[in-house]
Short mmCIF file of C-alpha atoms in Angstrom, two decimals:
data_model
loop_
_atom_site.label_atom_id
_atom_site.label_comp_id
_atom_site.label_asym_id
_atom_site.label_seq_id
_atom_site.Cartn_x
_atom_site.Cartn_y
_atom_site.Cartn_z
CA MET A 1347 106.35 72.80 121.48
CA ALA A 1348 103.89 71.86 118.71
CA LYS A 1349 100.75 73.12 120.16
CA ASN A 1350 100.14 76.64 121.73
CA THR A 1351 98.85 76.21 125.35
CA LEU A 1352 98.55 79.75 126.31
CA SER A 1353 95.43 81.71 126.05
CA SER A 1354 94.47 82.92 122.56
CA ARG A 1355 91.03 84.53 123.79
CA PHE A 1356 93.14 87.72 122.87
CA ARG A 1357 93.03 87.23 119.15
CA LYS A 1358 89.26 87.68 119.10
CA LEU A 1359 89.39 91.25 120.50
CA ASP A 1360 89.49 94.00 117.84
CA ILE A 1361 91.90 96.52 119.24
CA ASP A 1362 90.85 99.23 117.04
CA GLU A 1363 87.47 99.53 118.46
CA PHE A 1364 89.16 100.85 121.77
CA ASP A 1365 91.22 103.38 120.22
CA GLU A 1366 89.89 107.05 121.37
CA ASN A 1367 91.50 108.71 118.14
CA LYS A 1368 89.27 106.12 116.18
CA PHE A 1369 88.23 107.87 112.99
CA VAL A 1370 84.26 107.59 112.63
CA ASP A 1371 82.39 108.95 109.89
CA ASP A 1372 80.00 111.65 110.66
CA HIS A 1373 77.10 110.52 108.29
CA ASP A 1374 73.57 111.97 108.59
CA GLU A 1375 71.07 109.27 109.74
CA ALA A 1376 68.94 110.79 107.06
CA VAL A 1377 66.33 108.53 105.40
CA ASP A 1378 68.23 106.65 102.63
CA ASN A 1379 67.37 105.32 99.39
CA GLN A 1380 65.98 102.08 99.24
CA GLY A 1381 67.40 100.94 96.18
CA PRO A 1382 65.40 99.90 92.98
CA ASP A 1383 62.07 98.47 92.77
CA GLY A 1384 62.54 94.90 91.81
CA ALA A 1385 58.97 94.20 90.33
CA GLU A 1386 59.07 96.99 88.07
CA ILE A 1387 62.51 96.11 86.64
CA ASP A 1388 61.16 92.68 86.22
CA ASN A 1389 58.41 93.76 84.29
CA LEU A 1390 60.77 95.88 82.31
CA ILE A 1391 62.91 93.24 81.50
CA ARG A 1392 60.31 90.90 80.30
CA GLN A 1393 58.94 93.74 77.91
CA GLY A 1394 62.81 93.93 76.43
CA ASP A 1395 62.99 97.70 77.58
CA MET A 1396 66.54 97.34 78.95
CA MET A 1397 67.48 101.36 78.95
CA THR A 1398 64.54 102.07 80.91
CA ALA A 1399 65.08 99.48 83.38
CA PHE A 1400 68.87 100.10 83.46
CA HIS A 1401 68.19 103.76 84.15
CA ILE A 1402 65.69 102.74 87.08
CA ALA A 1403 68.16 100.27 88.27
CA LEU A 1404 70.62 102.96 88.83
CA ARG A 1405 68.40 105.55 90.53
CA ASN A 1406 67.98 105.30 94.24
CA PRO A 1407 71.28 103.68 95.24
CA PRO A 1408 71.77 102.68 98.79
CA VAL A 1409 74.73 104.52 99.60
CA ILE A 1410 74.27 106.02 103.12
CA THR A 1411 72.52 102.85 105.07
CA LYS A 1412 74.69 100.38 106.69
CA ASN A 1413 72.15 97.73 106.32
CA PRO A 1414 73.66 95.04 104.17
CA ALA A 1415 70.27 93.56 103.46
CA ILE A 1416 69.12 96.45 101.25
CA LYS A 1417 72.70 96.74 99.76
CA GLU A 1418 72.52 93.11 98.58
CA ARG A 1419 68.80 93.54 97.38
CA ALA A 1420 69.94 96.53 95.32
CA LEU A 1421 72.94 94.86 94.12
CA ALA A 1422 71.16 92.06 93.11
CA ILE A 1423 68.50 93.72 90.94
CA VAL A 1424 71.35 95.82 89.01
CA LEU A 1425 73.30 92.84 88.30
CA ARG A 1426 70.32 91.23 86.72
CA VAL A 1427 69.80 94.29 84.76
CA LEU A 1428 73.40 94.32 83.47
CA THR A 1429 73.57 90.77 82.84
CA SER A 1430 70.28 90.64 80.65
CA PHE A 1431 72.15 93.39 78.28
CA LYS A 1432 73.24 92.30 74.89
CA SER A 1433 76.65 93.34 74.15
CA SER A 1434 75.99 95.89 71.50
CA ASP A 1435 73.68 97.78 73.85
CA ILE A 1436 76.02 98.21 76.55
CA GLU A 1437 78.04 101.18 74.67
CA PRO A 1438 74.79 103.62 74.00
CA ALA A 1439 73.61 102.65 77.85
CA VAL A 1440 76.84 103.83 78.96
CA LYS A 1441 76.74 106.78 76.71
CA SER A 1442 73.40 107.87 78.46
CA LEU A 1443 74.79 108.24 81.70
CA ASP A 1444 76.04 111.58 83.24
CA ARG A 1445 79.42 111.66 85.23
CA SER A 1446 78.07 110.34 88.37
CA GLY A 1447 75.91 107.74 86.71
CA VAL A 1448 79.03 106.39 85.35
CA ASP A 1449 81.06 106.54 88.46
CA LEU A 1450 77.67 104.77 90.10
CA LEU A 1451 77.82 102.33 87.43
CA MET A 1452 81.82 101.48 88.20
CA LYS A 1453 80.68 101.05 91.81
CA TYR A 1454 78.08 98.30 90.95
CA ILE A 1455 80.56 96.50 88.36
CA TYR A 1456 83.17 96.10 91.15
CA ARG A 1457 80.61 94.91 93.68
CA GLY A 1458 79.44 92.41 90.76
CA PHE A 1459 83.27 91.47 90.43
CA GLU A 1460 83.37 90.28 94.00
CA LYS A 1461 81.07 87.33 93.68
CA PRO A 1462 81.35 85.99 90.29
CA SER A 1463 78.83 83.37 88.86
CA ASP A 1464 78.72 81.36 85.83
CA ASN A 1465 78.51 84.33 82.87
CA SER A 1466 78.39 87.28 84.91
CA SER A 1467 82.29 88.09 84.78
CA ALA A 1468 82.29 88.07 80.61
CA ILE A 1469 79.50 90.86 80.84
CA LEU A 1470 80.83 92.72 83.80
CA LEU A 1471 84.09 93.00 81.86
CA GLN A 1472 82.60 94.34 78.74
CA TRP A 1473 80.74 96.87 80.77
CA HIS A 1474 83.71 97.77 82.53
CA GLU A 1475 85.43 98.52 79.35
CA LYS A 1476 82.82 100.90 78.11
CA ALA A 1477 82.68 102.19 81.09
CA PHE A 1478 86.18 102.91 81.66
CA ALA A 1479 86.50 104.57 78.08
CA VAL A 1480 84.02 106.92 79.53
CA GLY A 1481 84.94 107.44 83.26
CA GLY A 1482 89.00 107.02 82.73
CA LEU A 1483 90.92 105.72 85.74
CA GLY A 1484 89.36 108.44 87.71
CA SER A 1485 85.95 106.69 88.00
CA ILE A 1486 88.02 103.56 89.11
CA VAL A 1487 90.06 105.76 91.83
CA ARG A 1488 86.63 107.00 92.87
CA VAL A 1489 85.39 103.11 93.47
CA LEU A 1490 88.19 102.83 95.63
CA THR A 1491 88.00 106.10 97.56
CA ALA A 1492 84.34 106.29 98.38
CA ARG A 1493 83.01 106.60 101.76
CA LYS A 1494 79.56 105.95 100.63
CA THR A 1495 79.42 102.65 98.91
CA VAL A 1496 76.79 100.50 97.19
CA MET B 1064 110.35 123.54 79.14
CA SER B 1065 113.88 122.37 80.62
CA TYR B 1066 114.04 119.29 82.46
CA HIS B 1067 116.92 118.66 85.08
CA SER B 1068 117.49 115.74 86.55
CA PHE B 1069 118.92 116.36 89.98
CA LEU B 1070 118.86 112.66 91.38
CA LEU B 1071 117.96 109.34 91.17
CA GLU B 1072 115.93 109.41 94.27
CA PRO B 1073 112.50 111.47 94.87
CA ILE B 1074 112.85 114.99 95.70
CA SER B 1075 110.55 115.21 98.41
CA CYS B 1076 110.17 118.72 98.64
CA HIS B 1077 111.80 122.09 97.36
CA SER B 1078 111.62 125.81 97.73
CA TRP B 1079 113.52 128.81 95.75
CA ASN B 1080 115.25 131.64 96.78
CA LYS B 1081 113.44 135.13 96.09
CA ASP B 1082 115.71 135.64 93.17
CA ARG B 1083 115.18 132.42 91.58
CA THR B 1084 118.77 131.37 91.65
CA GLN B 1085 119.00 128.77 94.36
CA ILE B 1086 116.81 125.84 95.23
CA ALA B 1087 116.76 123.97 98.58
CA LEU B 1088 115.44 120.69 98.01
CA CYS B 1089 115.44 117.48 100.11
CA PRO B 1090 116.93 114.21 98.19
CA ASN B 1091 114.95 111.72 100.14
CA ASN B 1092 117.04 111.67 103.01
CA HIS B 1093 117.81 113.69 106.20
CA ASP B 1094 119.65 116.59 104.58
CA VAL B 1095 118.84 119.38 102.68
CA HIS B 1096 120.97 120.31 99.85
CA ILE B 1097 121.19 123.90 98.31
CA TYR B 1098 121.91 124.02 94.71
CA LYS B 1099 123.10 127.25 92.91
CA LYS B 1100 122.21 128.02 89.30
CA ASP B 1101 125.50 128.76 87.01
CA GLY B 1102 124.03 129.56 83.53
CA THR B 1103 122.51 126.01 82.74
CA LYS B 1104 124.21 124.14 85.39
CA TRP B 1105 123.11 123.20 89.02
CA THR B 1106 126.07 123.20 91.42
CA LYS B 1107 125.63 122.09 95.20
CA ILE B 1108 126.59 124.94 97.31
CA HIS B 1109 125.41 123.89 100.69
CA GLU B 1110 124.30 120.73 102.61
CA LEU B 1111 122.05 121.64 105.94
CA LYS B 1112 122.71 118.58 108.18
CA GLU B 1113 120.27 118.80 111.23
CA HIS B 1114 117.37 116.58 110.91
CA ASN B 1115 117.40 113.04 112.26
CA GLY B 1116 114.42 111.81 110.06
CA GLN B 1117 113.29 112.78 106.42
CA VAL B 1118 112.69 116.28 105.52
CA THR B 1119 109.15 116.58 104.53
CA GLY B 1120 108.85 120.26 103.87
CA ILE B 1121 110.92 123.44 103.07
CA ASP B 1122 110.19 126.85 102.77
CA TRP B 1123 112.41 129.86 101.74
CA ALA B 1124 111.25 133.33 103.05
CA PRO B 1125 112.06 135.34 100.14
CA GLU B 1126 112.34 138.73 102.12
CA SER B 1127 114.13 137.81 105.14
CA ASN B 1128 115.95 135.14 103.63
CA ARG B 1129 115.55 132.44 106.04
CA ILE B 1130 114.36 128.77 105.25
CA VAL B 1131 112.16 126.72 107.72
CA THR B 1132 112.16 122.78 107.31
CA CYS B 1133 110.37 120.30 109.09
CA GLY B 1134 110.55 116.57 109.29
CA THR B 1135 109.41 113.10 110.30
CA ASP B 1136 111.79 113.58 113.49
CA ARG B 1137 108.90 115.75 114.95
CA ASN B 1138 111.09 118.92 114.69
CA ALA B 1139 111.28 122.05 112.52
CA TYR B 1140 114.39 124.18 112.22
CA VAL B 1141 114.57 128.00 110.86
CA TRP B 1142 117.71 128.51 109.29
CA SER B 1143 119.71 131.67 108.73
CA LEU B 1144 122.79 132.51 106.40
CA LYS B 1145 125.39 133.98 108.88
CA GLY B 1146 128.19 134.81 106.36
CA GLU B 1147 128.52 131.70 104.18
CA VAL B 1148 127.20 129.23 106.51
CA TRP B 1149 123.35 128.07 107.17
CA LYS B 1150 122.94 127.88 110.71
CA PRO B 1151 119.88 126.46 112.28
CA THR B 1152 117.83 127.19 115.17
CA LEU B 1153 115.49 124.33 116.72
CA VAL B 1154 111.92 124.81 117.09
CA ILE B 1155 109.63 122.91 119.33
CA LEU B 1156 106.64 121.84 117.80
CA ARG B 1157 105.07 119.94 120.67
CA ILE B 1158 103.74 117.10 118.23
CA ASN B 1159 104.27 113.47 119.01
CA ARG B 1160 103.91 112.51 115.00
CA ALA B 1161 105.91 113.65 111.78
CA ALA B 1162 105.84 116.91 110.43
CA ARG B 1163 104.22 116.95 106.99
CA CYS B 1164 104.21 120.59 105.55
CA VAL B 1165 105.39 123.84 106.16
CA SER B 1166 104.66 127.43 105.30
CA TRP B 1167 106.07 131.20 105.70
CA SER B 1168 103.14 133.48 106.42
CA PRO B 1169 103.17 136.24 103.45
CA LYS B 1170 104.90 138.67 106.03
CA GLU B 1171 107.05 135.98 107.27
CA ASN B 1172 106.62 136.87 111.16
CA LYS B 1173 105.30 133.07 111.69
CA PHE B 1174 105.19 130.00 109.84
CA ALA B 1175 102.45 126.92 110.08
CA VAL B 1176 103.68 123.36 110.21
CA GLY B 1177 100.85 120.51 109.61
CA SER B 1178 101.43 117.01 111.18
CA GLY B 1179 100.33 113.76 111.83
CA SER B 1180 99.05 114.51 115.12
CA ARG B 1181 95.89 116.04 113.78
CA LEU B 1182 97.14 119.66 114.57
CA ILE B 1183 98.61 122.57 112.86
CA SER B 1184 101.32 124.39 114.82
CA ILE B 1185 101.39 128.13 114.22
CA CYS B 1186 105.07 129.39 115.22
CA TYR B 1187 106.28 132.80 115.78
CA PHE B 1188 109.51 134.20 117.50
CA GLU B 1189 109.19 135.99 120.78
CA GLN B 1190 111.45 138.75 121.18
CA GLU B 1191 112.07 138.60 125.05
CA ASN B 1192 112.95 135.06 125.16
CA ASP B 1193 114.74 135.04 121.88
CA TRP B 1194 112.94 131.84 120.70
CA TRP B 1195 110.23 130.38 118.71
CA VAL B 1196 107.13 129.74 120.43
CA CYS B 1197 104.10 127.69 119.03
CA LYS B 1198 100.21 127.59 119.38
CA HIS B 1199 98.26 124.63 118.24
CA ILE B 1200 94.92 124.53 116.11
CA LYS B 1201 93.66 121.13 116.76
CA LYS B 1202 89.72 121.10 116.74
CA PRO B 1203 88.06 119.81 114.45
CA ILE B 1204 90.92 118.16 112.53
CA ARG B 1205 90.81 114.43 112.75
CA SER B 1206 93.33 113.06 110.76
CA THR B 1207 97.17 114.25 109.16
CA VAL B 1208 97.27 117.57 107.55
CA LEU B 1209 98.91 117.22 103.99
CA SER B 1210 98.83 120.40 102.98
CA LEU B 1211 98.80 124.67 103.84
CA ASP B 1212 98.50 127.57 102.15
CA TRP B 1213 98.37 131.18 103.52
CA HIS B 1214 95.84 134.10 102.87
CA PRO B 1215 97.41 137.10 101.72
CA ASN B 1216 96.22 138.86 104.83
CA ASN B 1217 98.75 136.69 106.91
CA VAL B 1218 96.10 135.53 109.44
CA LEU B 1219 93.77 132.82 107.48
CA LEU B 1220 95.18 129.40 106.61
CA ALA B 1221 93.85 126.89 104.35
CA ALA B 1222 94.67 123.13 105.58
CA GLY B 1223 93.75 119.76 103.58
CA SER B 1224 93.59 116.81 105.96
CA CYS B 1225 93.33 113.38 105.57
CA ASP B 1226 90.00 113.50 107.03
CA PHE B 1227 88.50 114.41 103.50
CA LYS B 1228 88.00 117.95 104.53
CA CYS B 1229 89.53 121.16 103.43
CA ARG B 1230 89.36 123.74 105.78
CA VAL B 1231 90.20 127.44 106.34
CA PHE B 1232 91.67 128.48 109.94
CA SER B 1233 92.33 131.31 111.47
CA ALA B 1234 95.94 131.89 112.64
CA TYR B 1235 95.58 135.27 114.10
CA ILE B 1236 98.39 135.68 116.54
CA LYS B 1237 97.71 138.84 118.74
CA GLU B 1238 101.34 139.21 119.77
CA VAL B 1239 102.83 139.74 116.34
CA GLU B 1240 99.97 141.43 114.67
CA GLU B 1241 96.87 143.77 114.83
CA LYS B 1242 93.33 142.61 114.33
CA PRO B 1243 92.52 141.90 110.50
CA GLY B 1244 89.93 143.16 108.77
CA PRO B 1245 87.17 141.39 107.50
CA THR B 1246 87.53 139.37 104.14
CA VAL B 1247 85.07 137.29 102.20
CA TRP B 1248 85.33 134.04 104.47
CA GLY B 1249 84.29 136.11 107.45
CA SER B 1250 84.70 139.14 110.02
CA LYS B 1251 85.46 137.29 113.45
CA MET B 1252 88.58 135.81 113.42
CA PRO B 1253 89.68 134.65 116.97
CA PHE B 1254 92.78 132.16 116.77
CA GLY B 1255 91.88 128.69 115.70
CA GLU B 1256 88.27 129.79 114.13
CA VAL B 1257 87.22 127.53 111.31
CA LEU B 1258 85.90 129.81 108.80
CA PHE B 1259 85.30 127.31 106.18
CA GLU B 1260 84.84 123.57 105.91
CA SER B 1261 84.56 121.40 102.84
CA GLY B 1262 82.55 118.30 102.84
CA PRO B 1263 78.76 116.94 103.25
CA SER B 1264 77.73 119.95 105.25
CA GLY B 1265 79.05 122.78 102.85
CA VAL B 1266 78.19 121.31 99.58
CA SER B 1267 75.97 122.84 97.34
CA GLY B 1268 76.07 122.28 93.32
CA GLY B 1269 79.04 121.41 91.28
CA ALA B 1270 79.42 118.30 89.25
CA GLY B 1271 80.18 114.79 90.94
CA ASP B 1272 78.25 113.93 94.22
CA GLY B 1273 80.27 116.56 96.14
CA ALA B 1274 80.87 114.36 99.31
CA GLY B 1275 84.44 114.29 98.77
CA GLY B 1276 85.85 111.06 99.43
CA GLY B 1277 89.47 111.37 99.35
CA TRP B 1278 92.38 112.81 101.27
CA VAL B 1279 92.88 116.58 100.61
CA HIS B 1280 96.45 116.60 98.87
CA GLY B 1281 97.07 120.17 97.93
CA VAL B 1282 95.27 123.27 98.70
CA CYS B 1283 96.06 126.86 97.09
CA PHE B 1284 94.31 130.31 97.69
CA SER B 1285 94.27 132.43 94.71
CA HIS B 1286 95.92 135.81 94.44
CA SER B 1287 93.33 138.18 96.02
CA GLY B 1288 92.37 135.23 98.48
CA ASN B 1289 88.45 135.31 97.38
CA ARG B 1290 89.06 131.63 95.97
CA LEU B 1291 90.32 128.57 97.46
CA ALA B 1292 91.12 125.29 95.31
CA TRP B 1293 91.90 121.96 96.57
CA THR B 1294 92.55 118.50 94.89
CA SER B 1295 91.70 115.16 96.37
CA HIS B 1296 92.68 111.58 96.41
CA ASP B 1297 89.21 110.72 94.80
CA SER B 1298 90.54 112.34 91.52
CA THR B 1299 88.60 115.85 91.78
CA VAL B 1300 89.64 119.22 91.83
CA ALA B 1301 87.15 121.54 93.77
CA ILE B 1302 87.13 125.25 93.87
CA ALA B 1303 85.28 127.61 96.68
CA GLU B 1304 84.60 130.96 96.46
CA GLY B 1305 84.33 132.91 99.83
CA GLY B 1306 81.41 134.98 100.65
CA LYS B 1307 77.79 134.41 101.43
CA THR B 1308 77.10 132.31 98.85
CA SER B 1309 80.08 129.90 99.52
CA THR B 1310 79.63 127.61 96.72
CA ILE B 1311 81.82 124.74 95.76
CA SER B 1312 82.44 123.66 92.49
CA SER B 1313 84.33 120.37 91.66
CA LEU B 1314 85.44 118.39 88.97
CA SER B 1315 85.62 114.55 89.00
CA SER B 1316 88.45 114.09 86.56
CA GLU B 1317 89.24 111.19 84.53
CA THR B 1318 92.91 110.85 85.46
CA LEU B 1319 94.67 109.89 88.57
CA PRO B 1320 94.78 111.74 91.88
CA LEU B 1321 96.15 115.23 91.43
CA LEU B 1322 98.67 115.94 94.44
CA CYS B 1323 99.50 119.78 94.04
CA VAL B 1324 97.80 122.51 92.73
CA SER B 1325 98.33 126.31 92.43
CA PHE B 1326 96.56 129.37 90.82
CA ILE B 1327 98.22 130.63 87.87
CA THR B 1328 95.89 133.74 87.35
CA GLU B 1329 92.74 134.51 88.82
CA ASN B 1330 90.73 131.97 86.87
CA SER B 1331 92.84 129.46 86.02
CA LEU B 1332 94.92 126.82 87.89
CA VAL B 1333 97.76 124.03 87.38
CA ALA B 1334 97.53 120.84 88.88
CA ALA B 1335 99.69 117.77 88.71
CA GLY B 1336 99.87 114.22 90.25
CA HIS B 1337 100.19 110.82 89.89
CA ASP B 1338 99.71 111.02 86.12
CA CYS B 1339 103.03 112.62 85.78
CA TYR B 1340 101.98 115.74 83.75
CA PRO B 1341 100.60 118.99 84.39
CA VAL B 1342 97.00 119.84 83.83
CA LEU B 1343 95.13 123.05 83.24
CA PHE B 1344 92.07 123.75 84.73
CA VAL B 1345 89.84 126.85 84.11
CA TYR B 1346 87.28 128.33 86.63
CA ASP B 1347 84.23 130.23 85.49
CA GLY B 1348 83.09 132.68 88.43
CA THR B 1349 79.56 133.36 86.79
CA LYS B 1350 78.64 129.74 86.00
CA GLY B 1351 80.54 128.33 89.22
CA SER B 1352 82.10 125.81 87.24
CA VAL B 1353 85.48 123.95 86.63
CA THR B 1354 86.20 122.85 83.31
CA PHE B 1355 89.14 120.86 82.32
CA GLY B 1356 91.82 123.30 80.13
CA GLY B 1357 94.18 120.79 78.65
CA LYS B 1358 97.25 118.75 79.52
CA LEU B 1359 100.25 120.93 79.72
CA ASP B 1360 102.88 118.33 78.28
CA VAL B 1361 104.77 118.55 75.05
CA PRO B 1362 104.70 115.09 73.51
CA LYS B 1363 107.73 113.70 71.91
CA GLN B 1364 107.43 113.40 68.07
CA THR B 1365 107.24 109.33 67.70
CA SER B 1366 108.78 108.28 64.61
CA GLN B 1367 106.03 106.61 62.26
CA ARG B 1368 107.65 103.25 61.24
CA GLY B 1369 106.24 100.30 59.60
CA ILE B 1370 105.79 97.22 61.60
CA SER B 1371 106.68 93.95 60.01
CA ALA B 1372 104.74 90.87 60.51
CA ARG B 1373 107.04 89.17 62.79
CA GLU B 1374 106.74 92.39 65.18
CA ARG B 1375 103.43 92.32 64.74
CA PHE B 1376 103.15 88.39 66.14
CA GLN B 1377 105.43 89.28 68.36
CA ASN B 1378 103.43 91.84 69.97
CA LEU B 1379 100.44 89.95 69.98
CA ASP B 1380 102.49 87.37 72.09
CA ARG B 1381 103.66 89.86 74.89
CA ARG B 1382 101.45 92.59 74.84
CA ALA B 1383 97.97 90.98 73.34
CA THR B 1384 97.72 93.62 71.00
CA SER B 1385 99.24 94.22 67.54
CA SER B 1386 99.37 98.16 67.65
CA GLU B 1387 102.33 100.11 66.23
CA THR B 1388 103.09 102.22 68.84
CA THR B 1389 105.47 101.12 71.03
CA GLU B 1390 104.56 102.71 74.54
CA GLN B 1391 107.64 101.48 76.59
CA GLY B 1392 107.76 104.39 78.66
CA LEU B 1393 105.45 107.31 79.57
CA GLU B 1394 105.41 110.28 77.00
CA SER B 1395 105.40 113.08 79.49
CA LEU B 1396 108.66 114.90 80.74
CA HIS B 1397 108.56 113.69 84.27
CA LYS B 1398 108.87 109.77 84.49
CA ASN B 1399 107.21 109.36 88.02
CA SER B 1400 104.33 111.18 89.85
CA ILE B 1401 104.83 115.04 90.31
CA SER B 1402 104.84 115.92 94.04
CA GLN B 1403 105.16 119.43 94.18
CA ILE B 1404 104.67 122.61 92.09
CA SER B 1405 105.75 126.32 92.41
CA VAL B 1406 105.33 129.41 90.87
CA LEU B 1407 108.38 131.21 89.59
CA GLU B 1408 107.64 134.36 88.15
CA GLY B 1409 104.77 136.58 88.06
CA GLY B 1410 103.10 135.37 91.33
CA LYS B 1411 99.65 133.73 91.18
CA SER B 1412 97.95 136.38 89.61
CA LYS B 1413 99.94 136.38 86.26
CA CYS B 1414 102.19 133.22 86.48
CA SER B 1415 104.66 133.18 83.80
CA THR B 1416 106.80 130.46 84.77
CA PHE B 1417 106.54 127.57 87.20
CA CYS B 1418 108.39 124.55 88.39
CA THR B 1419 107.48 120.78 88.98
CA THR B 1420 109.26 118.57 91.10
CA GLY B 1421 108.81 114.88 91.31
CA MET B 1422 109.46 111.24 92.28
CA ASP B 1423 111.77 110.94 89.41
CA GLY B 1424 114.33 113.29 91.08
CA GLY B 1425 114.08 115.64 88.18
CA MET B 1426 112.81 119.25 87.74
CA VAL B 1427 110.94 120.85 85.04
CA THR B 1428 110.47 124.24 84.44
CA TRP B 1429 107.26 125.48 82.42
CA ASP B 1430 107.11 128.50 80.64
CA VAL B 1431 103.42 129.64 80.32
CA LYS B 1432 103.73 131.72 77.09
CA SER B 1433 105.64 128.92 75.21
CA LEU B 1434 102.68 126.34 76.45
CA GLU B 1435 100.28 128.58 75.13
CA SER B 1436 101.66 129.02 71.84
CA ALA B 1437 102.54 125.11 71.65
CA LEU B 1438 99.24 123.86 72.68
CA LYS B 1439 96.82 125.51 70.33
CA ASP B 1440 93.49 125.11 72.07
CA LEU B 1441 94.71 126.04 75.22
CA LYS B 1442 93.61 129.48 76.67
CA ILE B 1443 94.68 130.69 80.11
CA VAL B 1444 92.11 133.22 81.02
#
């Protein structure tokens, strides 16, 4: 028989939702960070002050919220800052971050890899190399295991 | 530092006897093999065949000379030496998933088994029925229990679990012991009480964002029982000090996740994992900080030979770099992840030798004194 004649409606059912032992993260519904301010970042980029734009972009990451719109907005802003950096400025920017900042930067880099645009991959790979030199394999493992993602 | 390769398969778990002349290990199958040390050679003297599934945990009680083993067949056996033969006694754990780790209590009157059924079974021997009985600790564990460690007072038990938390439970069994005195972790200790839980609710200070995002692979109490260290799959190691302040200090490391940890003095701990070499961490109680102490591995001396132009281009072709070092293999003694660490001499307060086994089927005994002299910046406080 070439065609399945039986009902396949069950394939649209997510059986894991009904599992009574399903693990749900206990997250606090506290008010979360709303991501960086787009207008402020734009101003700084136009003025050429990349370092400040970089630091502001990495402030207030929307890690707890589950709202995809907020996360997309924050991601877009951070990627705009990262792609407007000159290659020579990347290393000092990474050096100016502390340990958790490097972890956060790695998270954004991998999110940026997910949707490659024309020239974003090249610059993101340079960012990745510099962040890896500081954070090591541990920072990448933390991107993979983080429960709170950007 | 002596490396002995027992087998080609991973060593799932191991345990030493009291005078460290015999080691019981599981060669990644359903059996337990006991090897005896003859000078520098190891000979297999016993094979304990009873489990129907891979043996995941072995613990050898030093004083009473009994071995407890647990496996993926959801059973645990207590083995006693009768003459020249080890005789097993089945312990019904009442779990419906594999057992993952087992540990005798310090007084050896009970043992704890962590399992995939999201609970810990505390088993003790009931004299009237001549039978091992178990009690369960279920709440609030929500995933597999990966590692266990007993507090020296024989009542408190630390458990690391796949629900990203490390907890301290009370495993007080009134049938076998009297009420314990208060400790820094708390004074009321009914069975199953949670005295400490790591995670977003219990975090304060420390480097990294503190909210552990990884499975807790290894836990260890310090010798006094006042400090608890655990390693997690997000490449962090954390130490909590019991008491009113109950602060947690954690360090996010740049290495791959660490699978096992042990205190070697009150302030230093050794951990090892997927990076195949043990690592030293130093805890500063006054500052509440954990720092990386050094990599504990003696690197082999690589010979410096000149590289010809042809080799340079060949390297470029094959490996995209024209570097001189041929890093064909790992430079560490172990060639695969280290899964278990055990203290041999000196206890957890002044350890002088410890041993690691791993997925490469090899066992290495590390001598703390020679490590200190070999690696110049190493300071074990």
